[in-house]
Short mmCIF file of C-alpha atoms in Angstrom, two decimals:
data_model
loop_
_atom_site.label_atom_id
_atom_site.label_comp_id
_atom_site.label_asym_id
_atom_site.label_seq_id
_atom_site.Cartn_x
_atom_site.Cartn_y
_atom_site.Cartn_z
CA MET A 59 28.00 -33.42 -2.22
CA THR A 60 30.02 -30.57 -0.57
CA ARG A 61 28.38 -27.53 0.63
CA THR A 62 30.25 -25.66 -1.93
CA ALA A 63 29.42 -28.11 -4.87
CA GLY A 64 25.70 -27.73 -3.61
CA PHE A 65 25.67 -24.10 -3.79
CA ALA A 66 27.44 -24.07 -7.22
CA ALA A 67 24.67 -26.59 -8.41
CA VAL A 68 21.70 -24.21 -6.93
CA LEU A 69 23.23 -21.15 -8.65
CA ALA A 70 23.68 -22.86 -11.80
CA VAL A 71 19.87 -24.00 -11.83
CA ALA A 72 18.90 -20.20 -10.76
CA VAL A 73 21.05 -18.59 -13.53
CA ALA A 74 19.61 -21.09 -15.98
CA SER A 75 15.94 -20.20 -15.18
CA PRO A 76 14.01 -18.07 -17.55
CA ALA A 77 13.08 -15.47 -14.85
CA LEU A 78 16.73 -14.68 -13.98
CA ALA A 79 18.02 -14.98 -17.50
CA GLU A 80 16.24 -11.71 -18.30
CA SER A 81 17.81 -8.48 -17.45
CA PRO A 82 17.10 -7.48 -14.16
CA PHE A 83 15.93 -3.94 -12.92
CA TRP A 84 14.97 -2.19 -9.98
CA GLY A 85 13.17 0.78 -8.91
CA VAL A 86 11.50 2.99 -5.85
CA GLN A 87 8.08 4.22 -6.27
CA VAL A 88 6.89 6.35 -3.40
CA GLU A 89 3.12 7.04 -4.30
CA GLN A 90 2.63 9.09 -1.18
CA PHE A 91 4.90 11.00 1.17
CA GLU A 92 2.78 13.51 2.90
CA TYR A 93 1.62 15.80 5.93
CA ARG A 94 -1.95 15.37 6.77
CA ALA A 95 -3.76 18.20 8.64
CA GLY A 96 -6.99 17.41 10.30
CA GLU A 97 -9.05 18.13 13.17
CA GLY A 98 -7.16 15.68 15.42
CA SER A 99 -3.32 15.01 15.73
CA ASP A 100 -1.62 15.89 12.35
CA LEU A 101 -0.06 12.86 10.74
CA LEU A 102 3.10 12.22 8.57
CA ALA A 103 2.12 9.46 6.18
CA TRP A 104 3.95 7.44 3.51
CA ASP A 105 3.22 4.74 0.81
CA LEU A 106 5.93 3.19 -1.19
CA ASP A 107 7.13 0.25 -3.27
CA ALA A 108 10.59 -0.74 -3.75
CA LEU A 109 11.05 -3.45 -6.30
CA ALA A 110 13.88 -5.49 -7.83
CA GLY A 111 13.72 -8.31 -10.49
CA THR A 112 12.66 -9.01 -14.03
CA ASP A 113 9.48 -9.03 -16.02
CA ALA A 114 8.83 -12.84 -15.12
CA LEU A 115 9.71 -12.36 -11.28
CA LYS A 116 9.60 -9.09 -9.28
CA PHE A 117 10.63 -8.93 -5.37
CA VAL A 118 8.62 -6.05 -3.78
CA TRP A 119 8.97 -4.37 -0.33
CA ARG A 120 5.81 -2.35 0.36
CA SER A 121 5.69 -0.02 3.23
CA GLU A 122 2.74 2.05 4.49
CA GLY A 123 2.60 4.15 7.64
CA GLU A 124 0.88 6.91 9.71
CA PHE A 125 3.05 8.77 12.29
CA ALA A 126 1.03 11.02 14.87
CA LEU A 127 3.13 14.34 15.27
CA ASP A 128 1.27 15.29 18.31
CA GLU A 129 1.72 12.11 20.23
CA ASP A 130 5.29 11.42 18.61
CA ALA A 131 4.08 7.88 18.07
CA PHE A 132 2.97 5.69 15.08
CA GLU A 133 -0.50 5.22 14.54
CA ALA A 134 0.02 2.29 12.01
CA MET A 135 3.05 0.81 10.20
CA GLU A 136 2.74 -1.89 7.78
CA ASN A 137 5.62 -3.89 5.90
CA GLN A 138 5.11 -6.44 3.25
CA LEU A 139 7.53 -8.69 1.24
CA ARG A 140 5.80 -9.76 -1.99
CA LEU A 141 7.01 -11.75 -4.90
CA GLN A 142 4.97 -11.13 -8.06
CA VAL A 143 4.79 -13.28 -11.45
CA PRO A 144 2.62 -12.41 -14.29
CA VAL A 145 -0.51 -14.36 -14.74
CA THR A 146 -1.95 -11.98 -17.80
CA ASP A 147 -0.44 -9.41 -19.79
CA PHE A 148 -1.80 -6.76 -17.30
CA PHE A 149 -1.88 -8.64 -14.06
CA ASP A 150 0.68 -10.41 -11.71
CA ALA A 151 0.10 -12.92 -9.00
CA VAL A 152 1.26 -12.06 -5.58
CA VAL A 153 2.52 -14.28 -2.54
CA GLY A 154 4.33 -12.79 0.41
CA VAL A 155 4.10 -11.81 4.05
CA ARG A 156 2.85 -8.67 5.90
CA ALA A 157 4.14 -7.41 9.38
CA ASP A 158 2.03 -4.99 11.29
CA THR A 159 4.00 -3.06 13.88
CA PRO A 160 4.57 -1.42 16.43
CA GLU A 161 1.11 0.28 17.46
CA GLY A 162 -0.84 -2.61 19.35
CA PRO A 163 -0.17 -6.27 19.29
CA ASP A 164 2.05 -7.22 16.41
CA ARG A 165 0.41 -9.07 13.66
CA LEU A 166 1.86 -11.41 10.91
CA TYR A 167 -0.03 -12.32 7.69
CA GLY A 168 0.40 -14.38 4.59
CA VAL A 169 -0.39 -12.44 1.42
CA ILE A 170 -2.39 -13.75 -1.57
CA GLY A 171 -3.32 -11.38 -4.21
CA LEU A 172 -3.37 -9.78 -7.73
CA HIS A 173 -1.69 -6.52 -8.86
CA GLY A 174 -1.97 -4.92 -12.00
CA LEU A 175 -3.98 -2.58 -14.36
CA ALA A 176 -7.60 -2.92 -15.24
CA PRO A 177 -9.03 -1.57 -18.52
CA GLN A 178 -8.98 2.16 -18.64
CA TRP A 179 -5.57 2.06 -16.71
CA PHE A 180 -7.06 1.76 -13.45
CA GLU A 181 -4.30 0.54 -10.99
CA VAL A 182 -5.60 -2.36 -8.92
CA ASP A 183 -4.47 -4.42 -5.82
CA ALA A 184 -6.69 -7.17 -4.48
CA ASP A 185 -5.39 -8.92 -1.52
CA LEU A 186 -6.21 -11.31 1.19
CA PHE A 187 -4.09 -11.21 4.16
CA VAL A 188 -4.19 -14.68 5.67
CA SER A 189 -4.03 -15.44 9.48
CA ASP A 190 -6.41 -17.01 12.02
CA ARG A 191 -7.77 -13.23 11.78
CA PRO A 192 -7.90 -12.84 8.14
CA VAL A 193 -8.34 -9.40 6.17
CA ALA A 194 -9.11 -8.66 2.63
CA ARG A 195 -8.32 -5.23 0.85
CA PHE A 196 -9.18 -3.66 -2.28
CA GLU A 197 -7.46 -0.78 -3.59
CA VAL A 198 -8.06 1.26 -7.06
CA GLU A 199 -5.87 4.31 -8.10
CA TYR A 200 -6.29 6.30 -11.26
CA GLU A 201 -3.94 9.00 -12.71
CA GLY A 202 -5.99 11.37 -14.77
CA LEU A 203 -3.92 13.55 -16.96
CA ILE A 204 -5.21 17.11 -16.92
CA THR A 205 -2.36 18.41 -18.89
CA ASN A 206 1.07 16.86 -19.63
CA ARG A 207 2.37 17.72 -16.15
CA ILE A 208 -0.82 18.28 -13.90
CA VAL A 209 -2.21 14.90 -12.87
CA LEU A 210 -5.42 14.44 -10.72
CA THR A 211 -5.03 10.89 -9.01
CA PRO A 212 -8.29 9.70 -6.97
CA SER A 213 -7.97 6.58 -4.88
CA ILE A 214 -10.12 4.28 -2.81
CA GLU A 215 -8.99 1.80 -0.29
CA VAL A 216 -11.32 -0.85 1.53
CA ASP A 217 -10.03 -3.09 4.45
CA LEU A 218 -12.59 -5.75 5.32
CA PRO A 219 -11.85 -7.81 8.47
CA LEU A 220 -13.36 -11.16 8.14
CA ARG A 221 -13.23 -11.92 11.88
CA ASP A 222 -12.96 -10.01 15.20
CA ASP A 223 -9.51 -8.48 16.06
CA ARG A 224 -10.66 -6.59 18.94
CA ALA A 225 -7.25 -6.06 20.40
CA ILE A 226 -6.30 -3.76 17.29
CA GLY A 227 -9.74 -2.54 16.86
CA LEU A 228 -11.15 -4.48 14.03
CA GLY A 229 -14.78 -5.91 14.17
CA ALA A 230 -16.00 -8.85 11.88
CA TRP A 231 -17.19 -7.52 8.43
CA GLY A 232 -16.78 -3.78 9.68
CA PRO A 233 -14.80 -2.16 6.86
CA LYS A 234 -12.50 0.81 6.96
CA VAL A 235 -12.86 2.97 3.84
CA GLU A 236 -10.05 5.58 2.70
CA ILE A 237 -10.86 7.64 -0.04
CA GLY A 238 -8.31 10.32 -1.44
CA ALA A 239 -7.98 12.86 -4.44
CA ARG A 240 -4.50 14.24 -4.94
CA LEU A 241 -3.54 16.97 -7.66
CA GLY A 242 -0.04 16.81 -8.59
CA TYR A 243 2.53 18.65 -10.83
CA ASP A 244 5.29 16.51 -12.55
CA LEU A 245 8.22 18.80 -11.54
CA VAL A 246 10.95 16.83 -12.92
CA ASP A 247 9.48 14.31 -15.42
CA ARG A 248 7.54 11.76 -13.39
CA ALA A 249 10.49 11.49 -10.73
CA ILE A 250 9.33 14.30 -8.34
CA SER A 251 5.72 15.40 -8.32
CA PRO A 252 4.48 17.43 -5.32
CA TYR A 253 0.76 17.43 -4.87
CA VAL A 254 -2.01 18.95 -2.67
CA GLY A 255 -5.04 17.00 -1.79
CA VAL A 256 -7.86 15.56 0.54
CA HIS A 257 -7.74 12.44 2.19
CA TYR A 258 -10.89 10.82 3.83
CA GLU A 259 -11.36 7.69 6.07
CA ARG A 260 -14.24 6.04 7.86
CA VAL A 261 -14.91 2.71 9.63
CA PHE A 262 -18.37 1.09 9.55
CA GLY A 263 -20.31 -1.69 11.39
CA ALA A 264 -18.54 -3.64 14.13
CA THR A 265 -15.35 -1.88 13.63
CA ARG A 266 -17.03 1.52 14.04
CA ARG A 267 -18.67 0.26 17.40
CA LEU A 268 -15.11 -0.55 18.82
CA ALA A 269 -13.65 2.80 17.79
CA ARG A 270 -16.55 4.65 19.44
CA ALA A 271 -16.18 2.34 22.61
CA ALA A 272 -12.47 3.27 22.73
CA GLY A 273 -13.40 7.01 22.67
CA GLU A 274 -12.30 7.50 19.07
CA ASP A 275 -13.66 9.15 16.07
CA ASP A 276 -15.34 6.88 13.44
CA ASP A 277 -14.25 9.29 10.75
CA ALA A 278 -11.48 11.68 9.83
CA VAL A 279 -10.68 14.31 6.95
CA TYR A 280 -7.32 15.73 6.17
CA LEU A 281 -5.91 18.15 3.99
CA VAL A 282 -2.57 16.86 2.53
CA VAL A 283 0.48 18.24 0.98
CA GLY A 284 3.24 16.06 -0.15
CA THR A 285 5.15 14.72 -3.18
CA ARG A 286 5.36 11.50 -5.26
CA LEU A 287 8.78 10.27 -5.88
CA MET A 288 10.08 7.72 -8.47
CA PHE A 289 13.48 6.52 -9.32
#
């Protein structure tokens, strides 16, 4: 079989598959794009998903990061490429890869997880980042409508390293917990929603001991101002 014939055969199979037979869609959801003001260096932070696909198969690029304005350097930057397929009416199974750069040694993980809506419309992400230094993550977020335009969004994220990774300051079973509450106003439908809020983070156990040994704080609280974007 020639290369052209082979490509045509693969394309025909792909087009005939149920996932690609559905109407495709795409979108970008920036959950957080914000300025964080705290006792230390102020931060510019973001958390976004860009997706394309169908109800049966979604391709998602997820990016999260923090940039320290005083140091003019990244404190954290994480990118994931995720494939999501539905396993129930409200949850997708997730597989993918995660790359952490550029602060400290680069890290590459496989991703296995679930993403979806729990009862009462809590948005849930439960991921296991697989490598020789695995990490588990659990996130919950809820959008509480105060009025049709004013929305309070509490959130919690727990990162749990399952083995020591001292090069990037993680101690086995020493979690990092981030808690936030953001009060937003839907300025243009749900497309542009500026907000103010508070963000708190703290490390525990072995990760806390590593932070203190490095002369770093084991907790931080920030006032935040930013906007949520969706298009």
